[in-house]
Amino acid sequence: MTTTRLAVAGLTPLSTCDWPGQLVATVFLQGCPLACTYCHNPSLIDARVPGSVEWASVLDLLARRRGLLDGVVFSGGEPTRQLALRAAMLEVRELGYGVGLHTAGVYPSRLEQVLPLVDWVGLDIKCVPRLYPAQTGVNAWGKAFASLRLVQRAGVAMQVRTTVDPTVQTPDDVLELTSLLATLGVDEHVLQQVRPDGTTAAYQEALHAGQPL
Ligand code: SF4
């Protein structure tokens, strides 16, 4: 699969926070199989929507920013959904940049294929296993767990992140998740506050009322 098939929905030319400690360009890939309650970029979910940024323009940016950027983060959407991701990572590495990946781990076999090209993973573990359907619309815990194990076995640097959604998760649920991840050997787990901007009106109302969606 070549990079001409890569559907790029957006490009942030400079980010200081998408890969801790690194100056990166962030590439947002179109399409995601999940439907998180708090998704603040729902326009990225539909996999049928074509990309709006040419991959060639990403490569142009990287050619111009040599020495100024440390790496490229592939984000989404769910970047591992796209089969052209591996070819894109190879091109980024050939230009001398590091590769970071944001993923919810929902395609473990595709993740396994690209992991040898990845220097750092930001893995979203959304919630405790039983809440996955309510949090993401999909019973995706098994896949997320398989991905966690793959990254651990590969020895790739990883930060596990959870966006705490108070319309789905109680403080006890969050404590349970933190404890579960510690049991699974996760040593960097970051809790993120939900951001209402870009979410649906129904979600913003539920968040404001402190009620389930
Ligand atoms: S994984 Fe990200 S892009 Fe996909 S639905 Fe959830 S928040 Fe939105």
XYZ file of N, CA, C and O and ligand atoms in Angstrom:
860
model
N 0.860 -1.194 0.000
C 0.000 0.000 0.000
C 0.898 1.247 0.000
O 1.804 1.352 0.818
N 0.643 2.171 -0.926
C 1.500 3.350 -1.006
C 0.847 4.531 -0.281
O -0.345 4.516 0.024
N 1.672 5.539 -0.069
C 1.178 6.701 0.684
C 0.179 7.532 -0.126
O -0.469 8.412 0.428
N 0.038 7.254 -1.427
C -0.956 8.008 -2.200
C -2.362 7.697 -1.694
O -3.292 8.456 -1.922
N -2.535 6.554 -1.000
C -3.858 6.183 -0.482
C -4.122 6.716 0.922
O -5.175 6.455 1.496
N -3.133 7.408 1.499
C -3.286 7.877 2.880
C -4.278 9.041 2.939
O -4.102 10.036 2.243
N -5.329 8.889 3.748
C -6.327 9.958 3.893
C -5.954 10.818 5.094
O -6.188 10.449 6.247
N -5.349 11.970 4.803
C -4.900 12.889 5.861
C -5.964 13.975 6.037
O -6.286 14.703 5.103
N -6.487 14.069 7.247
C -7.565 15.034 7.502
C -7.037 16.360 8.032
O -7.744 17.372 7.993
N -5.818 16.368 8.533
C -5.300 17.616 9.090
C -3.827 17.490 9.431
O -3.291 16.379 9.558
N -3.188 18.642 9.556
C -1.750 18.674 9.864
C -1.484 19.832 10.818
O -1.872 20.974 10.539
N -0.882 19.529 11.955
C -0.389 20.588 12.849
C 1.119 20.675 12.628
O 1.842 19.720 12.940
N 1.605 21.775 12.071
C 3.023 21.828 11.699
C 3.974 21.801 12.893
O 5.115 21.390 12.752
N 3.492 22.253 14.064
C 4.388 22.266 15.236
C 3.570 22.028 16.492
O 2.629 22.771 16.783
N 3.927 20.981 17.214
C 3.263 20.699 18.490
C 4.313 20.375 19.534
O 5.270 19.635 19.265
N 4.093 20.908 20.736
C 5.014 20.603 21.837
C 4.389 19.609 22.808
O 5.028 19.205 23.772
N 3.124 19.227 22.566
C 2.461 18.391 23.575
C 1.985 17.037 23.037
O 1.543 16.199 23.826
N 2.065 16.783 21.746
C 1.533 15.522 21.225
C 2.452 14.331 21.485
O 2.025 13.178 21.428
N 3.729 14.612 21.737
C 4.707 13.566 22.083
C 5.587 14.192 23.159
O 6.434 15.044 22.845
N 5.363 13.829 24.442
C 6.057 14.527 25.535
C 7.569 14.621 25.317
O 8.225 13.627 25.020
N 8.059 15.857 25.424
C 9.506 16.075 25.326
C 10.019 16.235 23.905
O 11.213 16.456 23.708
N 9.140 16.126 22.906
C 9.586 16.216 21.512
C 8.845 17.348 20.791
O 7.668 17.607 21.064
N 9.542 17.978 19.862
C 8.900 18.951 18.964
C 8.480 18.192 17.715
O 9.329 17.604 17.037
N 7.194 18.208 17.428
C 6.712 17.336 16.347
C 5.744 18.057 15.416
O 5.160 19.088 15.756
N 5.585 17.478 14.248
C 4.435 17.782 13.395
C 3.442 16.652 13.634
O 3.840 15.486 13.775
N 2.161 16.993 13.698
C 1.145 15.968 13.951
C 0.229 15.833 12.741
O -0.293 16.831 12.234
N 0.075 14.588 12.310
C -0.730 14.283 11.135
C -1.992 13.563 11.605
O -1.895 12.544 12.297
N -3.145 14.096 11.250
C -4.416 13.504 11.687
C -4.999 12.692 10.537
O -5.255 13.231 9.454
N -5.172 11.402 10.785
C -5.665 10.525 9.727
C -7.176 10.306 9.872
O -7.698 10.175 10.983
N -7.824 10.264 8.728
C -9.284 10.174 8.693
C -9.764 8.759 9.058
O -9.158 7.770 8.671
N -10.884 8.701 9.763
C -11.554 7.426 10.012
C -11.290 6.861 11.389
O -10.154 6.867 11.866
N -12.368 6.415 12.058
C -12.231 5.789 13.370
C -13.416 4.858 13.587
O -14.553 5.241 13.298
N -13.173 3.630 14.080
C -14.283 2.697 14.278
C -15.024 2.917 15.597
O -16.037 2.268 15.838
N -14.507 3.797 16.430
C -15.157 4.039 17.718
C -16.083 5.258 17.621
O -16.042 6.010 16.653
N -16.895 5.413 18.623
C -17.780 6.582 18.701
C -17.792 7.028 20.160
O -18.786 6.877 20.869
N -16.661 7.562 20.597
C -16.551 7.974 22.002
C -17.553 9.091 22.286
O -17.729 9.995 21.475
N -18.175 9.015 23.441
C -19.173 10.025 23.835
C -18.620 11.438 23.710
O -19.311 12.349 23.288
N -17.334 11.594 24.097
C -16.735 12.932 24.206
C -15.920 13.321 22.978
O -15.168 14.296 23.023
N -16.059 12.566 21.883
C -15.212 12.853 20.713
C -15.354 14.329 20.335
O -16.452 14.816 20.088
N -14.226 15.034 20.331
C -14.312 16.463 20.026
C -13.919 16.751 18.584
O -13.783 17.902 18.180
N -13.753 15.685 17.818
C -13.480 15.888 16.397
C -14.266 14.864 15.592
O -13.681 14.057 14.849
N -15.610 14.863 15.737
C -16.412 13.801 15.106
C -16.303 13.782 13.579
O -16.565 12.762 12.961
N -15.856 14.880 12.984
C -15.702 14.878 11.524
C -14.594 13.922 11.080
O -14.512 13.567 9.908
N -13.758 13.498 12.001
C -12.683 12.556 11.658
C -13.152 11.102 11.663
O -12.410 10.218 11.253
N -14.358 10.833 12.144
C -14.770 9.438 12.347
C -15.102 8.724 11.033
O -14.673 7.582 10.820
N -15.837 9.362 10.141
C -16.332 8.689 8.934
C -15.172 8.305 8.009
O -14.497 9.172 7.440
N -14.986 6.988 7.844
C -13.863 6.494 7.041
C -14.078 6.712 5.548
O -13.146 6.545 4.751
N -15.304 7.063 5.146
C -15.555 7.265 3.699
C -15.146 8.664 3.241
O -15.051 8.941 2.059
N -14.913 9.546 4.205
C -14.530 10.922 3.856
C -13.080 10.915 3.358
O -12.199 10.365 4.022
N -12.826 11.504 2.189
C -11.446 11.499 1.694
C -10.580 12.487 2.485
O -11.096 13.352 3.191
N -9.292 12.345 2.354
C -8.385 13.270 3.034
C -8.482 14.666 2.430
O -8.912 14.837 1.297
N -8.061 15.660 3.205
C -8.087 17.029 2.703
C -6.677 17.622 2.622
O -6.500 18.757 2.193
N -5.689 16.858 3.057
C -4.297 17.330 3.014
C -3.494 16.309 2.208
O -3.565 15.104 2.479
N -2.763 16.771 1.210
C -1.923 15.866 0.417
C -0.738 15.386 1.260
O -0.093 16.200 1.937
N -0.472 14.092 1.194
C 0.699 13.561 1.903
C 1.970 14.267 1.427
O 2.893 14.533 2.198
N 2.006 14.614 0.153
C 3.191 15.292 -0.398
C 3.450 16.613 0.337
O 4.605 17.012 0.518
N 2.380 17.284 0.782
C 2.610 18.560 1.471
C 3.177 18.311 2.872
O 3.903 19.146 3.419
N 2.847 17.160 3.459
C 3.468 16.798 4.748
C 4.968 16.566 4.529
O 5.809 17.064 5.291
N 5.300 15.843 3.462
C 6.724 15.579 3.175
C 7.471 16.884 2.884
O 8.616 17.056 3.297
N 6.798 17.823 2.190
C 7.421 19.134 1.920
C 7.765 19.841 3.230
O 8.854 20.378 3.395
N 6.783 19.823 4.144
C 7.001 20.471 5.438
C 8.210 19.838 6.138
O 9.074 20.543 6.677
N 8.258 18.507 6.119
C 9.348 17.816 6.814
C 10.694 18.151 6.174
O 11.705 18.302 6.874
N 10.705 18.289 4.881
C 11.957 18.633 4.195
C 12.417 20.034 4.614
O 13.610 20.278 4.809
N 11.444 20.947 4.802
C 11.793 22.328 5.175
C 12.179 22.452 6.642
O 12.888 23.366 7.026
N 11.643 21.557 7.490
C 11.843 21.685 8.949
C 12.964 20.812 9.491
O 13.051 20.595 10.693
N 13.793 20.271 8.614
C 14.901 19.437 9.079
C 15.730 20.184 10.123
O 16.086 21.342 9.902
N 16.018 19.517 11.229
C 16.808 20.151 12.282
C 15.952 20.956 13.256
O 16.414 21.339 14.319
N 14.716 21.245 12.886
C 13.834 22.021 13.765
C 12.805 21.134 14.461
O 12.310 21.465 15.531
N 12.466 20.030 13.825
C 11.494 19.094 14.406
C 12.201 17.794 14.773
O 13.150 17.381 14.102
N 11.692 17.151 15.834
C 12.249 15.852 16.230
C 11.531 14.701 15.531
O 12.126 13.653 15.290
N 10.240 14.888 15.301
C 9.512 13.731 14.777
C 8.129 14.086 14.266
O 7.733 15.255 14.219
N 7.428 13.031 13.894
C 6.052 13.149 13.401
C 5.174 12.230 14.240
O 5.540 11.075 14.500
N 4.046 12.761 14.676
C 3.061 11.930 15.384
C 1.894 11.667 14.440
O 1.338 12.591 13.851
N 1.566 10.389 14.294
C 0.376 10.015 13.541
C -0.766 9.878 14.539
O -0.693 9.079 15.481
N -1.814 10.685 14.332
C -2.940 10.719 15.254
C -4.216 10.553 14.442
O -4.194 10.237 13.264
N -5.345 10.776 15.080
C -6.575 10.593 14.318
C -7.734 11.298 14.961
O -7.524 12.209 15.765
N -8.912 10.646 14.664
C -9.182 9.371 14.053
C -8.398 8.217 14.707
O -7.907 8.337 15.812
N -8.354 7.132 13.970
C -7.556 5.980 14.413
C -6.561 5.659 13.304
O -6.929 5.047 12.289
N -5.307 6.104 13.474
C -4.352 5.987 12.367
C -4.085 4.552 11.910
O -3.818 4.328 10.730
N -4.172 3.577 12.827
C -3.863 2.200 12.401
C -4.965 1.621 11.510
O -4.808 0.530 10.965
N -6.056 2.341 11.338
C -7.109 1.888 10.419
C -6.606 1.877 8.976
O -7.033 1.069 8.162
N -5.679 2.779 8.670
C -5.261 2.938 7.271
C -4.049 2.072 6.930
O -3.006 2.149 7.582
N -4.214 1.270 5.874
C -3.150 0.338 5.503
C -1.904 1.067 4.992
O -0.812 0.513 5.009
N -2.076 2.312 4.530
C -0.926 3.059 4.004
C -0.072 3.668 5.127
O 0.952 4.302 4.851
N -0.480 3.454 6.375
C 0.255 4.055 7.495
C 1.721 3.597 7.512
O 2.630 4.403 7.726
N 1.939 2.299 7.258
C 3.303 1.761 7.343
C 4.223 2.467 6.333
O 5.341 2.870 6.660
N 3.732 2.616 5.104
C 4.542 3.274 4.067
C 4.837 4.718 4.463
O 5.953 5.230 4.251
N 3.854 5.376 5.064
C 4.059 6.769 5.487
C 5.125 6.832 6.587
O 6.004 7.712 6.573
N 5.052 5.895 7.520
C 6.055 5.884 8.595
C 7.458 5.646 8.036
O 8.431 6.259 8.482
N 7.535 4.743 7.057
C 8.844 4.464 6.437
C 9.412 5.734 5.809
O 10.598 6.042 5.971
N 8.557 6.490 5.118
C 9.039 7.718 4.474
C 9.502 8.735 5.515
O 10.500 9.418 5.323
N 8.764 8.817 6.621
C 9.152 9.745 7.695
C 10.505 9.345 8.281
O 11.396 10.185 8.499
N 10.685 8.062 8.502
C 11.961 7.590 9.062
C 13.109 7.846 8.086
O 14.217 8.207 8.495
N 12.817 7.623 6.790
C 13.873 7.848 5.791
C 14.335 9.303 5.785
O 15.479 9.600 5.454
N 13.463 10.217 6.172
C 13.846 11.627 6.256
C 14.584 11.941 7.559
O 14.967 13.079 7.807
N 14.723 10.940 8.411
C 15.502 11.127 9.639
C 14.700 11.537 10.856
O 15.270 11.912 11.874
N 13.388 11.477 10.764
C 12.539 11.868 11.893
C 12.115 10.659 12.720
O 11.971 9.545 12.200
N 11.857 10.903 14.004
C 11.253 9.888 14.856
C 9.763 9.765 14.545
O 9.166 10.664 13.944
N 9.180 8.643 14.965
C 7.759 8.389 14.689
C 7.025 8.136 16.001
O 7.390 7.252 16.776
N 5.982 8.930 16.227
C 5.080 8.710 17.358
C 3.719 8.291 16.841
O 3.357 8.594 15.690
N 2.970 7.602 17.674
C 1.661 7.095 17.242
C 0.648 7.259 18.365
O 0.894 6.821 19.490
N -0.481 7.897 18.046
C -1.631 7.913 18.957
C -2.594 6.844 18.475
O -2.993 6.842 17.305
N -2.996 5.957 19.365
C -3.927 4.910 18.953
C -4.794 4.491 20.133
O -4.368 4.590 21.289
N -5.991 3.999 19.802
C -6.829 3.390 20.832
C -6.659 1.870 20.810
O -7.371 1.154 21.513
N -5.742 1.396 19.984
C -5.393 -0.030 20.006
C -6.469 -0.959 19.472
O -6.488 -2.138 19.814
N -7.312 -0.441 18.593
C -8.447 -1.266 18.151
C -8.126 -2.163 16.963
O -8.973 -2.953 16.548
N -6.917 -2.033 16.412
C -6.484 -2.923 15.326
C -5.138 -3.534 15.717
O -4.093 -3.161 15.166
N -5.128 -4.488 16.672
C -3.843 -4.973 17.167
C -2.951 -5.580 16.090
O -1.730 -5.382 16.116
N -3.523 -6.295 15.109
C -2.628 -6.918 14.122
C -1.989 -5.853 13.225
O -0.826 -5.969 12.836
N -2.708 -4.792 12.935
C -2.107 -3.700 12.144
C -1.079 -2.945 12.976
O -0.046 -2.515 12.472
N -1.383 -2.788 14.261
C -0.418 -2.138 15.149
C 0.888 -2.937 15.171
O 1.982 -2.366 15.097
N 0.756 -4.260 15.226
C 1.947 -5.121 15.269
C 2.820 -4.903 14.029
O 4.047 -4.901 14.108
N 2.178 -4.693 12.884
C 2.940 -4.495 11.640
C 3.740 -3.192 11.641
O 4.813 -3.123 11.057
N 3.194 -2.151 12.285
C 3.901 -0.863 12.228
C 4.812 -0.634 13.438
O 5.690 0.227 13.387
N 4.635 -1.420 14.502
C 5.391 -1.161 15.743
C 6.907 -1.071 15.550
O 7.552 -0.229 16.186
N 7.508 -1.910 14.665
C 8.968 -1.778 14.497
C 9.397 -0.408 13.974
O 10.575 -0.052 14.057
N 8.446 0.377 13.456
C 8.780 1.701 12.913
C 8.443 2.818 13.892
O 8.608 3.998 13.569
N 7.969 2.457 15.075
C 7.444 3.460 16.019
C 8.394 3.609 17.209
O 8.862 2.635 17.776
N 8.647 4.881 17.582
C 9.530 5.161 18.728
C 8.760 5.399 20.009
O 9.305 5.252 21.103
N 7.512 5.840 19.869
C 6.714 6.164 21.072
C 5.228 5.996 20.740
O 4.786 6.372 19.653
N 4.515 5.404 21.703
C 3.067 5.202 21.518
C 2.309 5.916 22.630
O 2.635 5.767 23.815
N 1.307 6.701 22.249
C 0.322 7.216 23.194
C -0.908 6.344 23.046
O -1.623 6.451 22.049
N -1.098 5.417 23.992
C -2.188 4.433 23.861
C -3.378 4.862 24.712
O -3.258 4.983 25.931
N -4.502 5.077 24.066
C -5.728 5.420 24.791
C -6.373 4.150 25.324
O -6.823 3.306 24.537
N -6.390 4.014 26.641
C -7.232 2.979 27.248
C -8.411 3.757 27.805
O -8.255 4.597 28.695
N -9.567 3.517 27.243
C -10.680 4.447 27.441
C -11.320 4.374 28.822
O -11.834 5.361 29.320
N -11.336 3.166 29.402
C -12.070 2.974 30.662
C -11.885 1.528 31.115
O -11.198 0.760 30.436
N -12.514 1.156 32.205
C -12.473 -0.253 32.626
C -13.221 -1.097 31.581
O -14.089 -0.583 30.865
N -12.875 -2.382 31.493
C -13.435 -3.217 30.412
C -14.949 -3.134 30.281
O -15.474 -2.975 29.174
N -15.687 -3.207 31.388
C -17.142 -3.303 31.276
C -17.790 -2.017 30.743
O -18.916 -2.037 30.269
N -17.066 -0.892 30.805
C -17.661 0.375 30.363
C -17.351 0.705 28.897
O -17.828 1.717 28.382
N -16.540 -0.133 28.234
C -16.186 0.183 26.837
C -17.405 0.430 25.943
O -17.424 1.410 25.180
N -18.437 -0.426 25.994
C -19.583 -0.160 25.096
C -20.219 1.204 25.366
O -20.570 1.924 24.431
N -20.348 1.574 26.635
C -20.972 2.868 26.948
C -20.048 4.029 26.577
O -20.499 5.083 26.133
N -18.742 3.817 26.739
C -17.803 4.927 26.497
C -17.482 5.118 25.024
O -17.293 6.243 24.542
N -17.403 4.001 24.298
C -16.905 4.094 22.907
C -17.915 3.595 21.872
O -17.641 3.695 20.674
N -19.035 3.022 22.327
C -20.000 2.449 21.389
C -19.613 1.073 20.899
O -20.348 0.444 20.137
N -18.452 0.577 21.305
C -17.933 -0.702 20.807
C -17.310 -1.458 21.984
O -16.671 -0.850 22.842
N -17.467 -2.772 21.981
C -16.855 -3.577 23.042
C -15.400 -3.866 22.683
O -15.046 -4.976 22.309
N -14.571 -2.839 22.772
C -13.223 -2.917 22.205
C -12.136 -3.196 23.241
O -10.950 -3.126 22.912
N -12.515 -3.534 24.479
C -11.485 -3.752 25.502
C -10.486 -4.834 25.090
O -9.287 -4.671 25.238
N -10.982 -5.953 24.566
C -10.092 -7.079 24.220
C -9.009 -6.630 23.249
O -7.841 -7.019 23.389
N -9.382 -5.826 22.286
C -8.402 -5.358 21.293
C -7.436 -4.356 21.922
O -6.225 -4.393 21.669
N -7.974 -3.459 22.732
C -7.101 -2.486 23.395
C -6.097 -3.209 24.305
O -4.915 -2.858 24.341
N -6.586 -4.242 25.005
C -5.705 -5.014 25.890
C -4.619 -5.727 25.073
O -3.438 -5.716 25.431
N -5.023 -6.327 23.944
C -4.040 -7.013 23.086
C -2.977 -6.023 22.609
O -1.778 -6.339 22.564
N -3.400 -4.809 22.279
C -2.449 -3.793 21.806
C -1.494 -3.372 22.922
O -0.295 -3.183 22.696
N -2.045 -3.221 24.117
C -1.197 -2.881 25.268
C -0.089 -3.919 25.424
O 1.096 -3.582 25.569
N -0.470 -5.181 25.366
C 0.518 -6.262 25.516
C 1.543 -6.237 24.380
O 2.737 -6.479 24.593
N 1.093 -5.957 23.153
C 2.020 -5.902 22.014
C 3.079 -4.824 22.223
O 4.268 -5.047 21.989
N 2.643 -3.646 22.665
C 3.604 -2.547 22.850
C 4.566 -2.892 23.989
O 5.774 -2.675 23.890
N 4.025 -3.466 25.054
C 4.899 -3.846 26.177
C 5.936 -4.876 25.728
O 7.120 -4.751 26.030
N 5.476 -5.886 24.980
C 6.404 -6.945 24.532
C 7.459 -6.383 23.582
O 8.606 -6.819 23.585
N 7.059 -5.407 22.760
C 7.999 -4.822 21.790
C 8.993 -3.882 22.474
O 10.013 -3.515 21.892
N 8.701 -3.496 23.705
C 9.609 -2.606 24.437
C 9.612 -1.182 23.896
O 10.572 -0.435 24.111
N 8.538 -0.786 23.223
C 8.441 0.581 22.700
C 7.952 1.499 23.832
O 7.067 1.125 24.605
N 8.552 2.687 23.923
C 8.139 3.646 24.961
C 6.652 3.966 24.797
O 6.168 4.136 23.678
N 5.953 4.021 25.921
C 4.496 4.185 25.837
C 3.981 5.029 26.997
O 4.443 4.919 28.135
N 3.002 5.862 26.671
C 2.205 6.536 27.694
C 0.771 6.069 27.496
O 0.245 6.147 26.386
N 0.159 5.544 28.555
C -1.260 5.172 28.482
C -2.071 6.354 28.955
O -1.742 6.972 29.968
N -3.101 6.703 28.181
C -3.903 7.881 28.517
C -5.369 7.508 28.642
O -5.862 6.661 27.885
N -6.047 8.159 29.556
C -7.488 7.967 29.715
C -8.149 9.329 29.856
O -7.758 10.124 30.717
N -9.101 9.601 28.998
C -9.906 10.805 29.157
C -11.054 10.456 30.096
O -11.841 9.547 29.819
N -11.094 11.140 31.220
C -12.093 10.810 32.235
C -13.411 11.490 31.879
O -13.516 12.719 31.909
N -14.380 10.677 31.514
C -15.687 11.201 31.107
C -16.672 11.004 32.256
O -17.140 9.891 32.505
N -17.018 12.098 32.951
C -17.879 11.941 34.125
C -19.310 11.540 33.789
O -20.067 11.195 34.684
N -19.690 11.575 32.493
C -21.033 11.105 32.149
C -21.074 9.576 32.068
O -22.154 8.992 31.975
N -19.908 8.936 32.066
C -19.844 7.463 31.980
C -19.100 6.861 33.174
O -19.498 5.827 33.705
N -18.015 7.538 33.610
C -17.140 6.932 34.616
C -17.261 7.651 35.964
O -17.172 8.885 36.014
N -17.426 6.855 37.006
C -17.409 7.424 38.353
C -15.956 7.487 38.835
O -15.082 6.809 38.268
N -15.690 8.254 39.888
C -14.327 8.249 40.441
C -13.864 6.832 40.804
O -12.698 6.487 40.615
N -14.771 5.992 41.286
C -14.385 4.609 41.616
C -13.991 3.827 40.371
O -13.073 2.999 40.404
N -14.696 4.074 39.254
C -14.327 3.406 37.995
C -12.906 3.801 37.585
O -12.133 2.973 37.090
N -12.585 5.076 37.787
C -11.258 5.556 37.385
C -10.186 4.928 38.279
O -9.142 4.476 37.798
N -10.481 4.857 39.574
C -9.534 4.207 40.497
C -9.335 2.748 40.121
O -8.222 2.210 40.153
N -10.444 2.093 39.746
C -10.374 0.677 39.355
C -9.488 0.514 38.116
O -8.670 -0.403 38.031
N -9.641 1.433 37.170
C -8.820 1.358 35.953
C -7.349 1.581 36.271
O -6.471 0.860 35.793
N -7.076 2.596 37.091
C -5.685 2.891 37.463
C -5.037 1.676 38.117
O -3.899 1.312 37.803
N -5.804 1.034 38.985
C -5.277 -0.136 39.679
C -5.090 -1.312 38.700
O -4.075 -2.014 38.744
N -6.038 -1.492 37.781
C -5.916 -2.559 36.785
C -4.670 -2.357 35.925
O -3.893 -3.292 35.692
N -4.457 -1.105 35.490
C -3.305 -0.843 34.624
C -1.992 -1.052 35.376
O -1.014 -1.551 34.813
N -1.988 -0.684 36.669
C -0.778 -0.922 37.473
C -0.506 -2.420 37.550
O 0.637 -2.877 37.409
N -1.565 -3.209 37.726
C -1.424 -4.668 37.782
C -0.870 -5.209 36.465
O -0.130 -6.191 36.439
N -1.233 -4.533 35.368
C -0.778 -4.979 34.046
C 0.617 -4.453 33.699
O 1.101 -4.627 32.582
N 1.243 -3.770 34.646
C 2.630 -3.332 34.433
C 2.765 -1.989 33.752
O 3.858 -1.634 33.292
N 1.675 -1.222 33.689
C 1.753 0.118 33.076
C 2.352 1.082 34.088
O 1.827 1.235 35.190
N 3.448 1.730 33.730
C 4.041 2.643 34.707
C 3.812 4.112 34.372
O 4.128 4.983 35.164
N 3.267 4.409 33.203
C 2.924 5.806 32.901
C 1.474 5.870 32.440
O 1.148 5.536 31.298
N 0.597 6.271 33.351
C -0.826 6.388 33.040
C -1.251 7.813 33.337
O -1.141 8.279 34.473
N -1.717 8.503 32.312
C -2.084 9.912 32.446
C -3.593 10.051 32.312
O -4.192 9.539 31.362
N -4.188 10.733 33.285
C -5.628 11.023 33.214
C -5.811 12.396 32.579
O -5.134 13.359 32.957
N -6.719 12.463 31.603
C -6.972 13.735 30.933
C -8.401 14.170 31.208
O -9.307 13.335 31.237
N -8.568 15.480 31.343
C -9.904 16.028 31.560
C -10.638 16.087 30.227
O -10.026 16.397 29.203
N -11.908 15.789 30.252
C -12.684 15.864 29.035
C -12.786 17.326 28.582
O -12.835 18.234 29.417
N -12.737 17.545 27.246
C -12.864 18.908 26.708
C -14.211 19.025 25.993
O -14.458 18.287 25.049
N -15.066 19.943 26.428
C -16.391 19.996 25.804
C -16.379 20.552 24.372
O -17.274 20.243 23.593
N -15.349 21.348 24.006
C -15.382 21.969 22.674
C -15.371 20.906 21.573
O -14.621 19.944 21.614
N -16.268 21.114 20.619
C -16.342 20.187 19.475
C -17.234 18.987 19.714
O -17.538 18.245 18.769
N -17.667 18.753 20.957
C -18.542 17.608 21.234
C -19.987 17.955 20.853
O -20.307 19.118 20.609
N -20.860 16.937 20.835
C -22.247 17.187 20.438
C -22.962 18.019 21.512
O -22.557 18.029 22.692
N -24.053 18.661 21.083
C -24.829 19.465 22.024
C -25.380 18.573 23.134
O -25.397 18.970 24.315
N -25.811 17.353 22.771
C -26.366 16.431 23.781
C -25.295 16.079 24.814
O -25.570 16.008 26.021
N -24.065 15.887 24.335
C -22.997 15.541 25.275
C -22.698 16.727 26.198
O -22.549 16.561 27.410
N -22.645 17.918 25.622
C -22.337 19.095 26.448
C -23.408 19.295 27.524
O -23.110 19.656 28.655
N -24.657 18.994 27.144
C -25.755 19.122 28.112
C -25.590 18.104 29.243
O -25.732 18.437 30.422
N -25.282 16.855 28.864
C -25.111 15.797 29.872
C -23.940 16.131 30.798
O -24.012 15.929 32.016
N -22.881 16.660 30.206
C -21.679 17.007 30.995
C -22.033 18.108 31.993
O -21.655 18.048 33.158
N -22.757 19.088 31.491
C -23.141 20.225 32.334
C -24.048 19.754 33.476
O -23.911 20.188 34.620
N -24.965 18.832 33.159
C -25.927 18.366 34.171
C -25.326 17.290 35.074
O -25.932 16.899 36.071
N -24.124 16.780 34.688
C -23.528 15.689 35.467
C -24.337 14.421 35.387
O -24.374 13.616 36.322
N -25.010 14.241 34.245
C -25.878 13.065 34.053
C -25.281 12.139 32.986
O -24.541 12.623 32.129
N -25.681 10.860 32.987
C -25.293 9.998 31.878
C -25.884 10.522 30.581
O -26.968 11.128 30.584
N -25.175 10.279 29.461
C -25.647 10.750 28.155
C -26.939 10.065 27.772
O -27.083 8.877 27.961
S -10.995 7.247 19.387
Fe -10.676 9.473 19.165
S -11.407 9.974 17.089
Fe -12.209 7.924 17.615
S -14.257 8.356 18.421
Fe -12.838 8.220 20.155
S -12.219 10.357 20.553
Fe -13.129 10.305 18.470
